[in-house]
Short mmCIF file of C-alpha atoms in Angstrom, two decimals:
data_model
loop_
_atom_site.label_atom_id
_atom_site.label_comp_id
_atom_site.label_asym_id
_atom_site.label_seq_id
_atom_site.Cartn_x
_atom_site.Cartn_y
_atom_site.Cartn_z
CA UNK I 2 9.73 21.26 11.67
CA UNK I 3 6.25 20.85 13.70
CA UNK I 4 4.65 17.92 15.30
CA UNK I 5 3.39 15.99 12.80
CA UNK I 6 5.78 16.68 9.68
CA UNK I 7 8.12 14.18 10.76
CA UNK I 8 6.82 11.35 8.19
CA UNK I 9 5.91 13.75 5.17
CA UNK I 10 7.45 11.93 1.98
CA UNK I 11 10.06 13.24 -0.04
CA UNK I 12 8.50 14.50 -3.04
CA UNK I 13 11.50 15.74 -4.83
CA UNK I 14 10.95 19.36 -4.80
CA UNK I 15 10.33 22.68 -2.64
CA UNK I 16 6.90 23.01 -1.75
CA UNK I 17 5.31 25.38 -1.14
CA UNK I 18 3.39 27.02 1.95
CA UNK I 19 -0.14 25.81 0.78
CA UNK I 20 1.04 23.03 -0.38
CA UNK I 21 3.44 21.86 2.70
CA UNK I 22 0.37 22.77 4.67
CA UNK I 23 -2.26 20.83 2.64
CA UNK I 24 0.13 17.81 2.74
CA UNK I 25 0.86 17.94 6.87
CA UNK I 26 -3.14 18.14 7.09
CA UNK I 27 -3.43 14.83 5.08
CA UNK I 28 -0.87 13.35 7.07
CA UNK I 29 -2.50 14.31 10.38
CA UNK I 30 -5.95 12.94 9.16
CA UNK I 31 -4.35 9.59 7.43
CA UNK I 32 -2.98 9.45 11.23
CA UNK I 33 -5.67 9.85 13.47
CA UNK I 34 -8.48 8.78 11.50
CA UNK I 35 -6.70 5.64 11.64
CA UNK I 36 -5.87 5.42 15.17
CA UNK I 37 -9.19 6.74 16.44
CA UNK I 38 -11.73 6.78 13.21
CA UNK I 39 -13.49 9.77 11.68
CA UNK I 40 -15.93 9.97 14.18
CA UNK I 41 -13.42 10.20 17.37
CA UNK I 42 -11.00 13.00 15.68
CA UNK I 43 -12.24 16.34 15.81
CA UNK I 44 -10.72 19.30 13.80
CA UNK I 45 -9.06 20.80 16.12
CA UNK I 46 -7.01 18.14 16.73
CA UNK I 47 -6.19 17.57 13.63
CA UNK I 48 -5.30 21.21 13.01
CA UNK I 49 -2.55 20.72 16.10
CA UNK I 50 -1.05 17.24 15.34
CA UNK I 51 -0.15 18.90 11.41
CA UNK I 52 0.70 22.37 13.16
CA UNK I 53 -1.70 24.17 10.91
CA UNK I 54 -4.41 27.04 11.72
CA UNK I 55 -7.75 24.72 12.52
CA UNK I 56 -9.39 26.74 9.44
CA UNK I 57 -6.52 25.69 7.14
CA UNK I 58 -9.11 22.25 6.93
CA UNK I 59 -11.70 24.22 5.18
CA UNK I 60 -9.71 26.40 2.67
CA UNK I 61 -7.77 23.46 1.92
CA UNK I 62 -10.76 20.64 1.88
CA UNK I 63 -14.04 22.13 2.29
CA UNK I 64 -13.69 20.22 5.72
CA UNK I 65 -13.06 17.03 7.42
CA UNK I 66 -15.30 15.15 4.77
CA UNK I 67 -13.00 16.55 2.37
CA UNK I 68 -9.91 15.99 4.20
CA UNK I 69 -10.81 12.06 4.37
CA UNK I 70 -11.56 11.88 0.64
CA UNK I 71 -7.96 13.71 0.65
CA UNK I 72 -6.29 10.79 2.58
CA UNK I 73 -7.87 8.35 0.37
CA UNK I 74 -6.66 10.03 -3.01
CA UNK I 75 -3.17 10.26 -1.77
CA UNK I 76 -3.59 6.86 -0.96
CA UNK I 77 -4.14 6.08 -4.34
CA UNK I 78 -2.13 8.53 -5.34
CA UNK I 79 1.19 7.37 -3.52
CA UNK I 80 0.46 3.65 -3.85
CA UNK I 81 -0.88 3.48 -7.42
CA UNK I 82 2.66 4.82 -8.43
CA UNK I 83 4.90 2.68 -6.36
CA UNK I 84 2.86 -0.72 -7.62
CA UNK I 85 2.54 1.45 -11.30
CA UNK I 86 6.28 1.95 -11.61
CA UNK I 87 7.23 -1.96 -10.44
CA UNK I 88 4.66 -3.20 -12.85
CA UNK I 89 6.05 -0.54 -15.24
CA UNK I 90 4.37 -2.52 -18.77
CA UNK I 91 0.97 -1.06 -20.37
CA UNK I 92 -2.07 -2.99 -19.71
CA UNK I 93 -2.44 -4.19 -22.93
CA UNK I 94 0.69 -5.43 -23.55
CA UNK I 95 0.83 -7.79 -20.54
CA UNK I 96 -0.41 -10.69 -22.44
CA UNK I 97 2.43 -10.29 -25.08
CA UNK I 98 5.03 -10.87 -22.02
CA UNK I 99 6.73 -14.19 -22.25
CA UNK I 100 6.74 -16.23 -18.57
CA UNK I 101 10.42 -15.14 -17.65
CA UNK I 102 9.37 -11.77 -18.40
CA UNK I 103 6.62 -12.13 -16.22
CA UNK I 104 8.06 -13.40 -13.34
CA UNK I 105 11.16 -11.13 -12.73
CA UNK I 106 8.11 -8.04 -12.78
CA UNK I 107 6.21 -10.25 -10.38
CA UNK I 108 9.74 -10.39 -8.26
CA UNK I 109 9.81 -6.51 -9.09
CA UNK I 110 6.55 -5.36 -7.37
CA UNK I 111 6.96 -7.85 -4.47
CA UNK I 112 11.04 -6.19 -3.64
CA UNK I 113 8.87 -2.82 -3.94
CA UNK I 114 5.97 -3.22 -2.42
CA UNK I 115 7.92 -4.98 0.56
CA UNK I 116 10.11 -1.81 0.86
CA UNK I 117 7.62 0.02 1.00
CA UNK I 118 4.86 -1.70 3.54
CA UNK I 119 7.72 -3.12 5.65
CA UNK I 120 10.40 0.18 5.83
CA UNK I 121 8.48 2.97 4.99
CA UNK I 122 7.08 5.44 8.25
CA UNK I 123 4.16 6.68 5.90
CA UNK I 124 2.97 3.13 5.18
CA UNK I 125 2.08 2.69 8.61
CA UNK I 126 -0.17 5.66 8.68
CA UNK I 127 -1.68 4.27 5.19
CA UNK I 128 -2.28 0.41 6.89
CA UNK I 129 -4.22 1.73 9.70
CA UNK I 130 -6.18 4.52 7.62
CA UNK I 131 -7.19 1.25 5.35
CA UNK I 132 -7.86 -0.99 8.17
CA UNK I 133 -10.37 1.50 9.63
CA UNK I 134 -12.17 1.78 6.72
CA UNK I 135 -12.62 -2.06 6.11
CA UNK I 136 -13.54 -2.45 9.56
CA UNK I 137 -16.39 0.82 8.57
CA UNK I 138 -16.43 1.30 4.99
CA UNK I 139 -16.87 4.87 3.92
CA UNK I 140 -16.99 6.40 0.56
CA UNK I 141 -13.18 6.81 1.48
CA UNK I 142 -13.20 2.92 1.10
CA UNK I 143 -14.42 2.84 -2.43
CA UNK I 144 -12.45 5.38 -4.21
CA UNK I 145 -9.04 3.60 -2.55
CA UNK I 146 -10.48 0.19 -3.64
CA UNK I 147 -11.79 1.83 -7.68
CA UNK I 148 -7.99 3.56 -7.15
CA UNK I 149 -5.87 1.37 -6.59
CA UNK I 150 -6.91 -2.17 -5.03
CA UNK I 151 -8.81 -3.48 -8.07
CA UNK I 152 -6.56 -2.06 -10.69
CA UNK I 153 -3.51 -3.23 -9.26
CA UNK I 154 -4.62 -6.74 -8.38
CA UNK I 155 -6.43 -7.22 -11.62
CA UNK I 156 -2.74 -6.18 -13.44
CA UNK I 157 -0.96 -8.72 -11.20
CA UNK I 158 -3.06 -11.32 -11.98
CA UNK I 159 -2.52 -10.66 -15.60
CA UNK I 160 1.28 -10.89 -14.87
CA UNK I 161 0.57 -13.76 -13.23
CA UNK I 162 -1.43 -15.32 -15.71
CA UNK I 163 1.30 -14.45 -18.72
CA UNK I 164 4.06 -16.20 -15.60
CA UNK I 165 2.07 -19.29 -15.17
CA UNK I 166 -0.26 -19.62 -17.68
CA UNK I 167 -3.31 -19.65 -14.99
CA UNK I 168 -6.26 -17.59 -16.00
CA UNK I 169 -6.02 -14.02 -14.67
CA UNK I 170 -9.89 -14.03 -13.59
CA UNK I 171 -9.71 -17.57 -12.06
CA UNK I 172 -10.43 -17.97 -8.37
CA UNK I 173 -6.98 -19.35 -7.90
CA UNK I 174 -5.23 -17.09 -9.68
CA UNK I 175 -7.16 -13.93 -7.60
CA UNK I 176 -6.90 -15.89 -4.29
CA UNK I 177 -2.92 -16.15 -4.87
CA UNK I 178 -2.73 -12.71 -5.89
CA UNK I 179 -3.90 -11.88 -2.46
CA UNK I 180 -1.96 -14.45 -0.75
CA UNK I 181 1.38 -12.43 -2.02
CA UNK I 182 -0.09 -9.14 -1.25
CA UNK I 183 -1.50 -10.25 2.28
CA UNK I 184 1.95 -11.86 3.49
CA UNK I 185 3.87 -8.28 3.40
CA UNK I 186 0.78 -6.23 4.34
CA UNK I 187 1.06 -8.47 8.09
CA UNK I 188 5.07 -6.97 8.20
CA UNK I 189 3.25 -3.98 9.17
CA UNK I 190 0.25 -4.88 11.00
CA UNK I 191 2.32 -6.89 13.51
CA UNK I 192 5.46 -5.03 12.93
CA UNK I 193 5.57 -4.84 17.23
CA UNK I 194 5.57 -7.99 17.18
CA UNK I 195 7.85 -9.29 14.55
CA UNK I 196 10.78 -6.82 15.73
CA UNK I 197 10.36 -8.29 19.46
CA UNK I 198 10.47 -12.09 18.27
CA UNK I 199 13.21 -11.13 15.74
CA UNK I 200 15.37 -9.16 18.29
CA UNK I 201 14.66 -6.01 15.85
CA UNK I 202 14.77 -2.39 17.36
CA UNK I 203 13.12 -1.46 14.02
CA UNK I 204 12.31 -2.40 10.18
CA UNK I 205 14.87 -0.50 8.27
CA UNK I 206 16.17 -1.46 4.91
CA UNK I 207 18.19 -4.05 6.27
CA UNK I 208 15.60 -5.82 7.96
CA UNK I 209 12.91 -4.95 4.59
CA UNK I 210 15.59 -6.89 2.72
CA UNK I 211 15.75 -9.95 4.88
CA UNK I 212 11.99 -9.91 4.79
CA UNK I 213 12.22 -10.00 0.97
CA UNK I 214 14.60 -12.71 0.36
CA UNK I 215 12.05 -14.89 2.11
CA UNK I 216 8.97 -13.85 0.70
CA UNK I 217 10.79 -13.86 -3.03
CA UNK I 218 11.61 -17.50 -2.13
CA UNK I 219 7.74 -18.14 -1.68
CA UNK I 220 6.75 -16.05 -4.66
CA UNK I 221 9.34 -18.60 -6.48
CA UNK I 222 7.97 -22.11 -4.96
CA UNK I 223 4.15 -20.88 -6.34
CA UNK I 224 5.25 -19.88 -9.58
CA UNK I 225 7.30 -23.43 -10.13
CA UNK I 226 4.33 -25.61 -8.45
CA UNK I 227 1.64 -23.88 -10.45
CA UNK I 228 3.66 -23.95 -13.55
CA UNK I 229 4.84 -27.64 -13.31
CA UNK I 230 1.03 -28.23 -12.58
CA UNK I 231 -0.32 -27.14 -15.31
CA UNK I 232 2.33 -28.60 -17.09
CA UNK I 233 1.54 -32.00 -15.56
CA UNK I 234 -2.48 -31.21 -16.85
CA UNK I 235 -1.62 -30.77 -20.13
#
């Protein structure tokens, strides 16, 4: 396999030429576009690092506008379904869910999302991609936030709200939400240093589960205190 294929995801089936070419592109870009922004990576580069023909980026994108609003759908694409398929309960049935319910979904997404941001190669090419564009928000920036980061957030703090009884749209509730997210998101931003202080050669699925057990133990603690708080309120 060529330079640059080594972190393309399983997708379950034989793909094709085009297809296992459009895919190393998007990997390429999600990679350097992240590492040294839109403006720093040329074409050409991007053409070598996925070990495609440099005008593979037009008949497959249009160009390298196209090929960043590529990286942000799979974004979207990849992430929406790993959060989609932990949530796994249609919008409009959240509020029917009962508070144990609730809570073993809201331990779901966290063991999956934790797999995921702390074990998976690809999410590291996804944290950067996104941390380049919040640091110099393109359009890439709003259709992974309409995508993904506002639908999944608003669903968790529905779960949340049907686990605790807190309203969904409350500043607490939205502020926790991101607490949860923004604890396993740092897993991979300062993965370097979390494997030297933790004697870790790397974060496999070993180490992703250790990470878990913790951060399910502080997912726990806020559901109990905000539930015995309201509790206490009322």
């Amino acid at each position: 396999m060529k330079q640059g294929n080594h972190d393309l995801p399983d997708t379950g089936a034989r793909l094709s030429s085009a297809e296992h070419t459009r895919l190393s592109l998007i990997q390429a870009g999600l990679k350097l576009f992240g590492e040294k922004g839109y403006d720093g990576t040329t074409t050409r580069e991007i053409a070598s690092a996925a070990g495609a023909n440099i005008g593979s980026i037009s008949y497959h994108f249009g160009g390298k506008e196209g090929l960043r609003a590529a990286c942000a759908d799979h974004i979207v694409e990849l992430v929406g379904g790993i959060a989609g398929s932990a949530l796994d309960v249609p919008s409009e049935a959240t509020g029917q869910l009962d508070p144990v319910a609730a809570r073993a979904i809201l331990m779901r997404v966290l063991e999956t999302m934790t797999g995921f941001i702390a074990a998976r190669p690809e999410a590291g090419l996804i944290v950067k991609f996104v941390l380049r564009e919040l640091a110099h928000p393109t359009v890439a920036l709003d259709r992974i936030y309409d995508g993904v980061f506002a639908p999944v957030h608003t669903r968790l703090c529905q779960v949340w709200e049907a686990a605790t009884g807190r309203p969904a749209e409350s500043d607490e509730t939205k502020l926790t939400v991101f607490t949860l997210i923004g604890q396993l998101v740092y897993f991979r931003i300062a993965s370097e240093a979390v494997q030297r202080r933790m004697g870790w050669s790397d974060i496999g699925s070993r180490e992703a589960a250790a990470i878990t057990a913790i951060a399910s133990s502080n997912l726990e603690a806020i559901l109990t205190a905000q539930t015995r708080d309201k509790d206490t309120k009322s």
